[in-house]
CSV table of C-alpha atoms in Angstrom, one decimal:
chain,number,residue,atom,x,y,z
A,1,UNK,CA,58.8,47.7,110.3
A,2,UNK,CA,59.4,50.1,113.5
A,3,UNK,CA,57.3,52.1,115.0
A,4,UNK,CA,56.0,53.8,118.5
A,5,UNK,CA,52.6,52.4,118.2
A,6,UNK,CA,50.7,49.8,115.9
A,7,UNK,CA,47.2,51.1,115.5
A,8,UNK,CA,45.0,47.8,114.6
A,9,UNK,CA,41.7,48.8,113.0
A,10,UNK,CA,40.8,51.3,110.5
A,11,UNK,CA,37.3,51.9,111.7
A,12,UNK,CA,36.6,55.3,113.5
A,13,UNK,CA,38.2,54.1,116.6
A,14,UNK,CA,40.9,53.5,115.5
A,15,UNK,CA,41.3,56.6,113.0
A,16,UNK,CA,40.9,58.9,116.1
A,17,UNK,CA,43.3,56.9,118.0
A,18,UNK,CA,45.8,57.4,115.3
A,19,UNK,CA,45.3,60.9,114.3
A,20,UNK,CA,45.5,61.7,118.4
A,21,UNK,CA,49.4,60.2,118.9
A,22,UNK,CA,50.6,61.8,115.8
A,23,UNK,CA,49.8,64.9,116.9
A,24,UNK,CA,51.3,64.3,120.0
A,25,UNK,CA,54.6,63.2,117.9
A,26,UNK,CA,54.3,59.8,118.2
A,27,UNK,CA,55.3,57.5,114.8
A,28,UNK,CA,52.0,55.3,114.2
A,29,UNK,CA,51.0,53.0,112.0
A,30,UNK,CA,47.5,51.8,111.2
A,31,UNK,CA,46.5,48.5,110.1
A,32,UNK,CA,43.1,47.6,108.4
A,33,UNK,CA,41.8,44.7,106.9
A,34,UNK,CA,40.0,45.9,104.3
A,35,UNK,CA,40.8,47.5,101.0
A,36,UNK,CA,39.0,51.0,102.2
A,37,UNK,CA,38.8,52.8,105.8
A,38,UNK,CA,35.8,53.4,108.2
A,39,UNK,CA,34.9,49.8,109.8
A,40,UNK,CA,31.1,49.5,109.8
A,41,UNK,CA,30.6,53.4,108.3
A,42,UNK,CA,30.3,51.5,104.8
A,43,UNK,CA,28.5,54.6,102.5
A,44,UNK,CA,27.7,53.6,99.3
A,45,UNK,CA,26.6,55.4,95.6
A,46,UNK,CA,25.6,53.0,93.4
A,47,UNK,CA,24.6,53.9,89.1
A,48,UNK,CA,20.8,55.4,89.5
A,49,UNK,CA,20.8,56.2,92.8
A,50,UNK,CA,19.5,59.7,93.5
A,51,UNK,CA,22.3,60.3,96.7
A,52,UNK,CA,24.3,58.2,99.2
A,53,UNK,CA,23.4,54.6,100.4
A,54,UNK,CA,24.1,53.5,103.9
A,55,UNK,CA,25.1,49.7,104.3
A,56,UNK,CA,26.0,50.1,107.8
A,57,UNK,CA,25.8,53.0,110.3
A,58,UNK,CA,23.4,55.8,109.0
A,59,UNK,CA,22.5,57.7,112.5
A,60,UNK,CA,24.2,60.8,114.5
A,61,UNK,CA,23.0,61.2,117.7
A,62,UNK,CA,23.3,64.7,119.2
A,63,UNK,CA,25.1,65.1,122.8
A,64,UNK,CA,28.7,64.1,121.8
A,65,UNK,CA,31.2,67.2,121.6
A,66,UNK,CA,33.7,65.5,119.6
A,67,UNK,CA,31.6,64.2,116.8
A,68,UNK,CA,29.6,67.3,116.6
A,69,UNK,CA,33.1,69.1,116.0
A,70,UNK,CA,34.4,67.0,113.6
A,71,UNK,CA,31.2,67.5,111.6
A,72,UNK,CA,31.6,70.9,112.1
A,73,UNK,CA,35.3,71.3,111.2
A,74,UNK,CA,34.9,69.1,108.0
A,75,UNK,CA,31.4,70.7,106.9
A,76,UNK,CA,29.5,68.0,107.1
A,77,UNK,CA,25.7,68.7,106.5
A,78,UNK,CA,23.2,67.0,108.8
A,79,UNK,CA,19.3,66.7,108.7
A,80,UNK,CA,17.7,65.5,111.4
A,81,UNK,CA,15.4,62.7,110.9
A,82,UNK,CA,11.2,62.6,110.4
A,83,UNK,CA,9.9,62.1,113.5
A,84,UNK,CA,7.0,59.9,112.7
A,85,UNK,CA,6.2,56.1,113.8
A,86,UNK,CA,4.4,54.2,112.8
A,87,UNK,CA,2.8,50.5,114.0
A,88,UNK,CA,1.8,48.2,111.7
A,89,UNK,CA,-0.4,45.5,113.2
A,90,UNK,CA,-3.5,42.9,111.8
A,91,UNK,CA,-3.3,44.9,108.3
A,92,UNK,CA,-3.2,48.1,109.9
A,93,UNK,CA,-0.6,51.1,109.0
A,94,UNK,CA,-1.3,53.2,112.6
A,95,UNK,CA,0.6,56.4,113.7
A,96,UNK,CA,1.8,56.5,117.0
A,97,UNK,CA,2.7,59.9,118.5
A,98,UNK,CA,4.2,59.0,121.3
A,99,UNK,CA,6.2,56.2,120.4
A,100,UNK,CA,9.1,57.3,123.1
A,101,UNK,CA,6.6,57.6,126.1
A,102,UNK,CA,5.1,54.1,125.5
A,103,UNK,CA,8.5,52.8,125.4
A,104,UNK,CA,9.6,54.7,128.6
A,105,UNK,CA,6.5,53.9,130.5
A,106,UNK,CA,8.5,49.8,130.4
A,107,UNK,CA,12.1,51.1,130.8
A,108,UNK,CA,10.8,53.1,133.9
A,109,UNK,CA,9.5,50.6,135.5
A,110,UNK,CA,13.5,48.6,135.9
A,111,UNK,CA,14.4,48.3,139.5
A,112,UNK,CA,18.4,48.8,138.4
A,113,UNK,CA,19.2,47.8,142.3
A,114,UNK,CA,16.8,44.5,142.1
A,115,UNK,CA,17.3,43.6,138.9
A,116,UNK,CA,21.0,43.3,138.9
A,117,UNK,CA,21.9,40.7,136.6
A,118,UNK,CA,18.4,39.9,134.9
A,119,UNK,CA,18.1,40.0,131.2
A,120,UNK,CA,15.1,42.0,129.6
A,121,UNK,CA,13.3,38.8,129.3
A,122,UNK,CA,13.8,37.8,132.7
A,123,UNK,CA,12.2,41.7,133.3
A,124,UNK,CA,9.3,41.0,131.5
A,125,UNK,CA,8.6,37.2,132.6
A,126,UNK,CA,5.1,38.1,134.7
A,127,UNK,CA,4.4,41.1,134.2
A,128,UNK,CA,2.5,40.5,130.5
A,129,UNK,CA,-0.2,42.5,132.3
A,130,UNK,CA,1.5,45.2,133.8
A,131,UNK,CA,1.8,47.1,130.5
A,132,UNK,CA,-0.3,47.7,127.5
A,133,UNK,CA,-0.1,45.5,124.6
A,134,UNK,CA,0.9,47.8,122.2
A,135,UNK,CA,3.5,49.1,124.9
A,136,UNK,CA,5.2,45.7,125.8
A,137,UNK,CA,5.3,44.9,121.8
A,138,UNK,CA,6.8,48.4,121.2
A,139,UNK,CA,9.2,48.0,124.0
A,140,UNK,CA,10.3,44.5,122.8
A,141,UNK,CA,10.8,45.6,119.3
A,142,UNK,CA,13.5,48.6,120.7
A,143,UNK,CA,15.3,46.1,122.1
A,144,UNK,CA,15.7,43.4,119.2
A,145,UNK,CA,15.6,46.4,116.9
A,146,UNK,CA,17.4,48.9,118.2
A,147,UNK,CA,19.7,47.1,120.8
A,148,UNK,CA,19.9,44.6,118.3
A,149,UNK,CA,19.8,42.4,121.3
A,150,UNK,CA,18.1,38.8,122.0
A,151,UNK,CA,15.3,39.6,124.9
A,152,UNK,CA,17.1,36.8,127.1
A,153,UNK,CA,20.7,38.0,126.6
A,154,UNK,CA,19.8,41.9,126.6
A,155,UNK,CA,20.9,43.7,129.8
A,156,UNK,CA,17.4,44.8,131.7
A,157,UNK,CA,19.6,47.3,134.1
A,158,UNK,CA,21.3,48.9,130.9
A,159,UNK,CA,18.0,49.7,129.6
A,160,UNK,CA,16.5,51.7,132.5
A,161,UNK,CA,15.0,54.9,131.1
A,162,UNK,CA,15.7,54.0,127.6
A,163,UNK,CA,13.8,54.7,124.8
A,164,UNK,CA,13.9,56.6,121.0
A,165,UNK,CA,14.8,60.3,120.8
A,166,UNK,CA,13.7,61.5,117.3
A,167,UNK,CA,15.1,65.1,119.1
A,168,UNK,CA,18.6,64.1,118.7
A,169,UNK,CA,18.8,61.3,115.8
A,170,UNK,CA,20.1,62.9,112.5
A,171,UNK,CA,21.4,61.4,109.0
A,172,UNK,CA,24.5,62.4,106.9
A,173,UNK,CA,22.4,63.2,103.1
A,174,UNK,CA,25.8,63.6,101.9
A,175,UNK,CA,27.3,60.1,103.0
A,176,UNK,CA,28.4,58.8,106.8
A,177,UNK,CA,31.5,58.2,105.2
A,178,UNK,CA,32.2,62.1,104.9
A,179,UNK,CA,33.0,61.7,108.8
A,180,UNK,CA,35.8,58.6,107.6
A,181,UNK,CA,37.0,61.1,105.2
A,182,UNK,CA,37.9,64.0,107.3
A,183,UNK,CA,39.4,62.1,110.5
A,184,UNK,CA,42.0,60.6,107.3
A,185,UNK,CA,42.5,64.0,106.8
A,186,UNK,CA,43.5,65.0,110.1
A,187,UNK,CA,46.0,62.1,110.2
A,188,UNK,CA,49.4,64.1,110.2
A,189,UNK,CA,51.0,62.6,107.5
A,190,UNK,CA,54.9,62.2,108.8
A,191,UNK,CA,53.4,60.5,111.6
A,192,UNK,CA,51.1,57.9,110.5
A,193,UNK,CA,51.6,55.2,108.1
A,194,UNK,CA,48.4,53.8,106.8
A,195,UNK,CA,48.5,49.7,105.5
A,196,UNK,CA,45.3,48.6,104.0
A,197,UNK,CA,44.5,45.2,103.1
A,198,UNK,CA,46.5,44.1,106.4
A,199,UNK,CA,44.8,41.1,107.8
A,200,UNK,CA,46.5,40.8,111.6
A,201,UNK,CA,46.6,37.1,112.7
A,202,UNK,CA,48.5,37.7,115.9
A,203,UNK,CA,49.7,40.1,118.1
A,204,UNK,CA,53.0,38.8,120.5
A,205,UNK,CA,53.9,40.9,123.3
A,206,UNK,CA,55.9,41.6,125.9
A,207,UNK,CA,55.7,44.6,128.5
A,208,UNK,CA,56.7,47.7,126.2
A,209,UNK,CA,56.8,45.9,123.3
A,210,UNK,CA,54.6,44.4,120.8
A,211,UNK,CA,55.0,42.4,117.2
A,212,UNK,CA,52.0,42.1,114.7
A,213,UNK,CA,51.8,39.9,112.3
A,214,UNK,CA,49.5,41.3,109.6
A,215,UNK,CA,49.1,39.5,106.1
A,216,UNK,CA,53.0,37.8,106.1
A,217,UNK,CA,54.7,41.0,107.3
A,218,UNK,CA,55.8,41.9,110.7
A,219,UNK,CA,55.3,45.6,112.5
A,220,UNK,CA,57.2,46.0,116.0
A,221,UNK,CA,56.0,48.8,118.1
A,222,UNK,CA,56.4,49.7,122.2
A,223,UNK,CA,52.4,49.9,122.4
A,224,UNK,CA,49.2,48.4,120.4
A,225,UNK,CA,45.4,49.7,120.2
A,226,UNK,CA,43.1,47.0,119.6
A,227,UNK,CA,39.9,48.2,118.1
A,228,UNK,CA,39.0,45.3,116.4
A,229,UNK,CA,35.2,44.7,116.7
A,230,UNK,CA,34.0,42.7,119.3
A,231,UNK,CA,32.4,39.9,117.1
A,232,UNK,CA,36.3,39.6,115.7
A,233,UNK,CA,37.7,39.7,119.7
A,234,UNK,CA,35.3,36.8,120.0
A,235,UNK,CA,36.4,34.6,117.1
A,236,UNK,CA,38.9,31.8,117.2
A,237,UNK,CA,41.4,30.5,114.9
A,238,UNK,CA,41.6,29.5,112.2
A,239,UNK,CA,38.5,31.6,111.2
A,240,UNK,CA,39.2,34.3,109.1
A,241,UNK,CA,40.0,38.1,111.1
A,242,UNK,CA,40.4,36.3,114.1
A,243,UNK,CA,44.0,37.2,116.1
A,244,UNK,CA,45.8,35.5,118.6
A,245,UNK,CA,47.5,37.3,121.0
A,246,UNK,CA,50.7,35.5,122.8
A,247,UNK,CA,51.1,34.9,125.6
A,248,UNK,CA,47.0,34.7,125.8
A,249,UNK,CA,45.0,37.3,127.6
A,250,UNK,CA,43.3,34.9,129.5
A,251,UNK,CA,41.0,37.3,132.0
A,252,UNK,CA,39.9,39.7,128.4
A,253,UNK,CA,39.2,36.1,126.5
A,254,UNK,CA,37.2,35.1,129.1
A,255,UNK,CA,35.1,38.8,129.6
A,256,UNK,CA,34.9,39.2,125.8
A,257,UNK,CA,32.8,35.7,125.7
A,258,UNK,CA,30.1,36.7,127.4
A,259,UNK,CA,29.5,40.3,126.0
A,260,UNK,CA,26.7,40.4,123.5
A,261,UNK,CA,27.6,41.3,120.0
A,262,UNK,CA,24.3,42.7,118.5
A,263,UNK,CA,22.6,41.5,115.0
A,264,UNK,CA,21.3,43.4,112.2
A,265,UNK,CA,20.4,42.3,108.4
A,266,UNK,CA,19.3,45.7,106.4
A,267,UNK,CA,18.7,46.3,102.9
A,268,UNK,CA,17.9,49.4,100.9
A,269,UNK,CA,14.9,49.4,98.5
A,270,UNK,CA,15.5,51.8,95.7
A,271,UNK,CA,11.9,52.2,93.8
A,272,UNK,CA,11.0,53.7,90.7
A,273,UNK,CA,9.7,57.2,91.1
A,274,UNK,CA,6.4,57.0,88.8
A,275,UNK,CA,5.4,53.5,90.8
A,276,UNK,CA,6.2,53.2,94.0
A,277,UNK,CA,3.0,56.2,95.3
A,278,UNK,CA,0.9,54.4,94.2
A,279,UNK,CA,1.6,51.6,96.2
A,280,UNK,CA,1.7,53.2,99.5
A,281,UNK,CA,-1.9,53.2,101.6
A,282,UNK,CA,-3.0,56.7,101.8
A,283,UNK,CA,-1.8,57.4,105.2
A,284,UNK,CA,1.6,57.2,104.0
A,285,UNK,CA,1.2,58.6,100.7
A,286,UNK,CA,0.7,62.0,102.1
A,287,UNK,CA,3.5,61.6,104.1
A,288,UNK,CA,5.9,60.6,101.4
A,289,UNK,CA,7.3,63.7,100.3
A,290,UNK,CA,9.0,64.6,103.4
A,291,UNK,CA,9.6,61.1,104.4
A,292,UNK,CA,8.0,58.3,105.9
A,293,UNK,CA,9.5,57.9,108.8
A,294,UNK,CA,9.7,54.7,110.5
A,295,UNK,CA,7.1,51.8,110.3
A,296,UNK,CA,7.4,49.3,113.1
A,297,UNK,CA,6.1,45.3,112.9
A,298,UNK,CA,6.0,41.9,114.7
A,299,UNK,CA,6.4,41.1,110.8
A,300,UNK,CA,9.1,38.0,109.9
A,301,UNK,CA,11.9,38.8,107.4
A,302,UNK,CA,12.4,42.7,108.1
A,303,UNK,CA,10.1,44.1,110.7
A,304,UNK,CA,11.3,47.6,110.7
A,305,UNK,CA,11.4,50.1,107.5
A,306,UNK,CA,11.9,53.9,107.2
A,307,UNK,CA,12.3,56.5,104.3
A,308,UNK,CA,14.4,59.5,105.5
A,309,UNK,CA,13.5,62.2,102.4
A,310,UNK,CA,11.0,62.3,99.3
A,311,UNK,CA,13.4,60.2,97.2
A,312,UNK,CA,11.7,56.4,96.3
A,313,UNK,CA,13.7,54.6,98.8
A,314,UNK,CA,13.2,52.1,101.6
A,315,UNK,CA,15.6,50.9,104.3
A,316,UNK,CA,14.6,47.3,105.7
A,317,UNK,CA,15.9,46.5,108.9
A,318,UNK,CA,15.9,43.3,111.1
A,319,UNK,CA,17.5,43.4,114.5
A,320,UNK,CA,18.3,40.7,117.0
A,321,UNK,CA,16.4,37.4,116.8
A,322,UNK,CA,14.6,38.2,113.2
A,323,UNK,CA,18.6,39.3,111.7
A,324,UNK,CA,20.1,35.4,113.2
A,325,UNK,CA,17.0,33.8,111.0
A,326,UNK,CA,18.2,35.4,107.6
A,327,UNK,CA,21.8,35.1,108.3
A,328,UNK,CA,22.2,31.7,106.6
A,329,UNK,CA,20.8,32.8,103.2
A,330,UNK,CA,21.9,34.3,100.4
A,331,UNK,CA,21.3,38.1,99.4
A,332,UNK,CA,19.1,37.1,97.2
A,333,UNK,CA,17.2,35.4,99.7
A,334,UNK,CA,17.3,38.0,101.9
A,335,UNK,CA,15.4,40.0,99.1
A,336,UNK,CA,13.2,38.2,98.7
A,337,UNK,CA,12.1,38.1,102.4
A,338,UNK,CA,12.7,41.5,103.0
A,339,UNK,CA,9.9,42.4,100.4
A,340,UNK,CA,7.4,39.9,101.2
A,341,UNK,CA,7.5,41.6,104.4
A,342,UNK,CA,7.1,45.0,102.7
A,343,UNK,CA,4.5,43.8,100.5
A,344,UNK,CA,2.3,42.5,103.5
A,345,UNK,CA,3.2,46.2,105.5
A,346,UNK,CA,1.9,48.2,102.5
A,347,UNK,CA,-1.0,46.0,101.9
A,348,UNK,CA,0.1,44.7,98.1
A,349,UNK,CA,0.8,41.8,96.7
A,350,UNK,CA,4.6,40.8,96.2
A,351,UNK,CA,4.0,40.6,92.2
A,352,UNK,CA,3.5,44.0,92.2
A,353,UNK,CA,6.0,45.2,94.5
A,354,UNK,CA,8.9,43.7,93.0
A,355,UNK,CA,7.4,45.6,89.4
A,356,UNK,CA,8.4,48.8,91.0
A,357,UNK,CA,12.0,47.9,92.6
A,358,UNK,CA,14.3,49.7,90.4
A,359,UNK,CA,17.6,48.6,92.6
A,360,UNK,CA,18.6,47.0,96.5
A,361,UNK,CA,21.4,46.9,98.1
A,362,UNK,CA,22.4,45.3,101.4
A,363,UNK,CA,26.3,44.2,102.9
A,364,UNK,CA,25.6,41.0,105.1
A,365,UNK,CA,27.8,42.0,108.2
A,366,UNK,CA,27.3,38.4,110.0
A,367,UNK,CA,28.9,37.2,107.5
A,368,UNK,CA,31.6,40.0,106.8
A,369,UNK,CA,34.8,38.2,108.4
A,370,UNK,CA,36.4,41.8,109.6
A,371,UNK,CA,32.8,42.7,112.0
A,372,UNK,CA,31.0,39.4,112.2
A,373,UNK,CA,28.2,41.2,113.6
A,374,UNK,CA,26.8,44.6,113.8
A,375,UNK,CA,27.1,46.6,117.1
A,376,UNK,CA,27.5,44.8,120.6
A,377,UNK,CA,25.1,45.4,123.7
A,378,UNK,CA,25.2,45.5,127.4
A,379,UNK,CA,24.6,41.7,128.3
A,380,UNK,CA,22.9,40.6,131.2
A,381,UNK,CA,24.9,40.1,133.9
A,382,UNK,CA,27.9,42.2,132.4
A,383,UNK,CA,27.1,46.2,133.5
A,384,UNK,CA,30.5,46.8,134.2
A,385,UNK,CA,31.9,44.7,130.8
A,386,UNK,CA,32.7,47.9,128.7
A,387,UNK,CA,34.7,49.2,131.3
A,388,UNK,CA,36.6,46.3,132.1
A,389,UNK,CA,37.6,45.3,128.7
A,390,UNK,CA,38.8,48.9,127.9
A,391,UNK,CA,41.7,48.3,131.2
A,392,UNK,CA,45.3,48.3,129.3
A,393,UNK,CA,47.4,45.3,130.3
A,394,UNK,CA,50.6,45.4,131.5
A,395,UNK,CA,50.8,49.7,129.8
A,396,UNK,CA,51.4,48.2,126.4
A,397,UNK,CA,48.0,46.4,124.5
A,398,UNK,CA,45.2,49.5,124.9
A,399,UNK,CA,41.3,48.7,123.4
A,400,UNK,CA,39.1,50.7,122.0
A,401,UNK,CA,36.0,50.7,120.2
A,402,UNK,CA,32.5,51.2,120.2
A,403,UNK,CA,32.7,47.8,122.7
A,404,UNK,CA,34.8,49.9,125.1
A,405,UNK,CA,32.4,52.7,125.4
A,406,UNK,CA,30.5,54.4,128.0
A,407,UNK,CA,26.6,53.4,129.1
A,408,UNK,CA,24.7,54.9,126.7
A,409,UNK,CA,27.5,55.4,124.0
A,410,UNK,CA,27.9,51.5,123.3
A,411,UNK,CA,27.3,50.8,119.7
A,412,UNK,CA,27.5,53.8,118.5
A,413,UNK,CA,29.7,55.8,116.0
A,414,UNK,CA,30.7,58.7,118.5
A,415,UNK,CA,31.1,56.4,121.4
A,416,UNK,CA,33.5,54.9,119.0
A,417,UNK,CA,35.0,58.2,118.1
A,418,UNK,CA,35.3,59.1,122.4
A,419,UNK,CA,37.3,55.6,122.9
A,420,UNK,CA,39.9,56.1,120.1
A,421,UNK,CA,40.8,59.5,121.8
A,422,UNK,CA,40.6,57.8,125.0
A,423,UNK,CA,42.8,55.2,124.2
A,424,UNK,CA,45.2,57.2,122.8
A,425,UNK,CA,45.6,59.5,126.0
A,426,UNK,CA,46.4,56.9,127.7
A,427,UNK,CA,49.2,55.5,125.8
A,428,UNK,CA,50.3,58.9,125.5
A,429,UNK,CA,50.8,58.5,128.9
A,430,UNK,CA,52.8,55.5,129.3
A,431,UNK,CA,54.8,56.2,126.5
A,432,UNK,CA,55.6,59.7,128.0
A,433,UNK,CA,56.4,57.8,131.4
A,434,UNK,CA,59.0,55.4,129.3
A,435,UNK,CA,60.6,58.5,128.2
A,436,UNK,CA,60.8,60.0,131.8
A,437,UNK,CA,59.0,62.7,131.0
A,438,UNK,CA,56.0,63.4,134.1
């Protein structure tokens, strides 16, 4: 099949990258691995469940035009997320009210121009004094949490400044995948040819023109955009998703091998409604009915949980370090672990807890063959990574991806959403050049 440009990945990426050419006039045609679109947006709505269930991204942050307009344009309904925290720590539930302070009062202290190259671990080596206990723990647990980054492999120059922003996190009540749904909406339908279930095993180029290989079929464009996740960039054959590009991109193979693909193992807790009060301590219990908000552990299993609305559920989450110790076990397992922690947060035994589980759910992406990993990280050592692995070679392979993104915009949905349009610019560009048009 013949085409102006192959599109691989069906992720958000790669939807914005397709939409973009075929409104410029371009023939695309996208191909994803899976049986459905929207990459690591993966909303589900089980029997019994009272609304939507993330099993992969869940949070909009504000400050990104371009995902705040697509929300707009396709009516999606936001709500911004409870702003409580809480620390959990020797038995004791704890709020913390300035969660993002303690946090910054770490990140501040980065020397960017000292510190180039250091990890966060190589940051923190001597300085176990410098900051208050409950400040070092709360700054660790951002970065193996939230970065979903080992300490020894996390950038320490990437984080300068960093911390939470409760101000501009909000969820998607209605479903993440609403956002999935309206960029396939905007693809212009003459244009863009969508394959699902297309598995791409290699990718053979020359400049100007490209062959894909995708599940026994062959696609032949004059340009490609790679926005394959960078835990499938970094895999090898013959594992399953991984590609081979020929001839090899030698310089990307190498950069792509030392970026840090980040780790997370989540699950969703779904409670029955008469029960589950009564379990909480009384701290918690009167903050129930407008949700929780987040409780934060040195816990093993999951350290992290939250409840985003009145509704008797729970969202585990283990990041870095504690997600690599579950990923060798079965759901089931993983269960199980993720309510023993639960049970020792709350304070109850595990007997009773698992009484007033109604329903979990949880999607295992270390073990998903088309993401093998959650979101990457700045790596230590590798400031400059994003932007060199987002260079086009040769005006014909292009990458985006949330990978590819800018600073603060790695791993996240709308730095995703900025590198597909990216990405597509620029191939506009060369293709318009092969056209001789200026």
């Amino acid at each position: 099949m013949a085409t102006d440009v192959i599109v691989i990945g069906g992720g958000v990426a790669g939807l914005a990258a397709a939409g973009a050419l075929g409104r410029e006039g371009w023939r695309v045609v996208l191909l994803e691995a899976r049986g459905r679109l929207g990459g690591r947006i993966f909303t589900a709505r089980p029997k019994g469940w009272s609304g939507a269930v993330e099993l992969g991204a869940e949070f909009v942050h504000s400050g990104n035009r371009e995902l705040w307009g697509r929300l707009k344009k396709h009516r999606i309904a936001t709500r911004q997320v409870p702003g409580r925290h809480w620390l959990w720590r020797e038995g004791r539930i704890e709020l913390v009210d300035d969660l993002a302070e303690r946090i910054a009062r770490v990140t501040d202290e980065i020397q960017p121009r000292k510190m180039r190259g250091w990890s966060f671990a190589d940051f923190m080596r001597g300085r176990a004094e410098s900051f208050a206990a409950d400040d070092r723990t709360l700054a660790e647990g951002f970065v193996e949490g939230f970065q979903a980054a080992p300490q020894r492999q996390m950038s320490a120059v990437a984080l300068k400044g960093e911390t939470l922003d409760d101000a501009e996190q909000f969820v998607v009540p209605g479903g993440y995948d609403r956002l999935v749904e309206g960029l396939e909406r905007e693809l212009p339908r003459k244009r863009v040819t969508v394959v699902r279930g297309a598995t791409v095993t290699r990718v053979a180029w020359l400049p100007h023109e490209v062959m894909v290989r995708a599940s026994g079929q062959d696609f032949v464009a004059r340009a490609a955009v790679i926005t394959l996740p960078l835990g499938v960039l970094q895999a090898k054959s013959p594992q399953r998703g991984a590609v081979r590009f020929e001839p090899e991109l030698r310089e990307k193979r190498k950069l792509i091998a030392k970026m840090g693909v980040g780790q997370v193992m989540r699950i969703a807790v779904r409670c029955e409604v008469r029960r589950w009060r009564a379990l909480l301590p009384p701290e918690l219990r009167n903050a129930a009915r407008g949700g929780i908000g987040f409780i934060h552990s040195q816990l093993e299993g999951m350290p992290v949980w939250w409840s985003m609305g009145s509704a008797p559920v729970l969202t585990g989450w283990a990041g870095g370090p504690a997600a690599r110790a579950l990923r060798g076990l079965s759901d089931a397992a993983i269960f199980e672990r993720a309510l023993a922690s639960l049970a020792k947060m709350l304070g109850v035994s595990k007997i009773g807890l698992r009484g007033t589980v109604a329903d979990w759910q949880l999607h295992n992406w270390m073990r998903d063959p088309f993401s093998r990993g959650a979101y990457s990280f700045t790596a230590a050592g590798q400031d400059d990574a994003a932007e060199r692995l987002r260079e086009p070679v040769r005006g014909t392979l292009f990458f985006a991806g949330e990978a590819t993104a800018d600073g603060e915009e790695i791993g996240t949905v709308h730095g995703a959403l900025a590198s597909g349009l990216r990405a597509a610019e620029e191939v506009c560009g060369c293709l318009a050049k092969g056209r001789g048009e200026t």
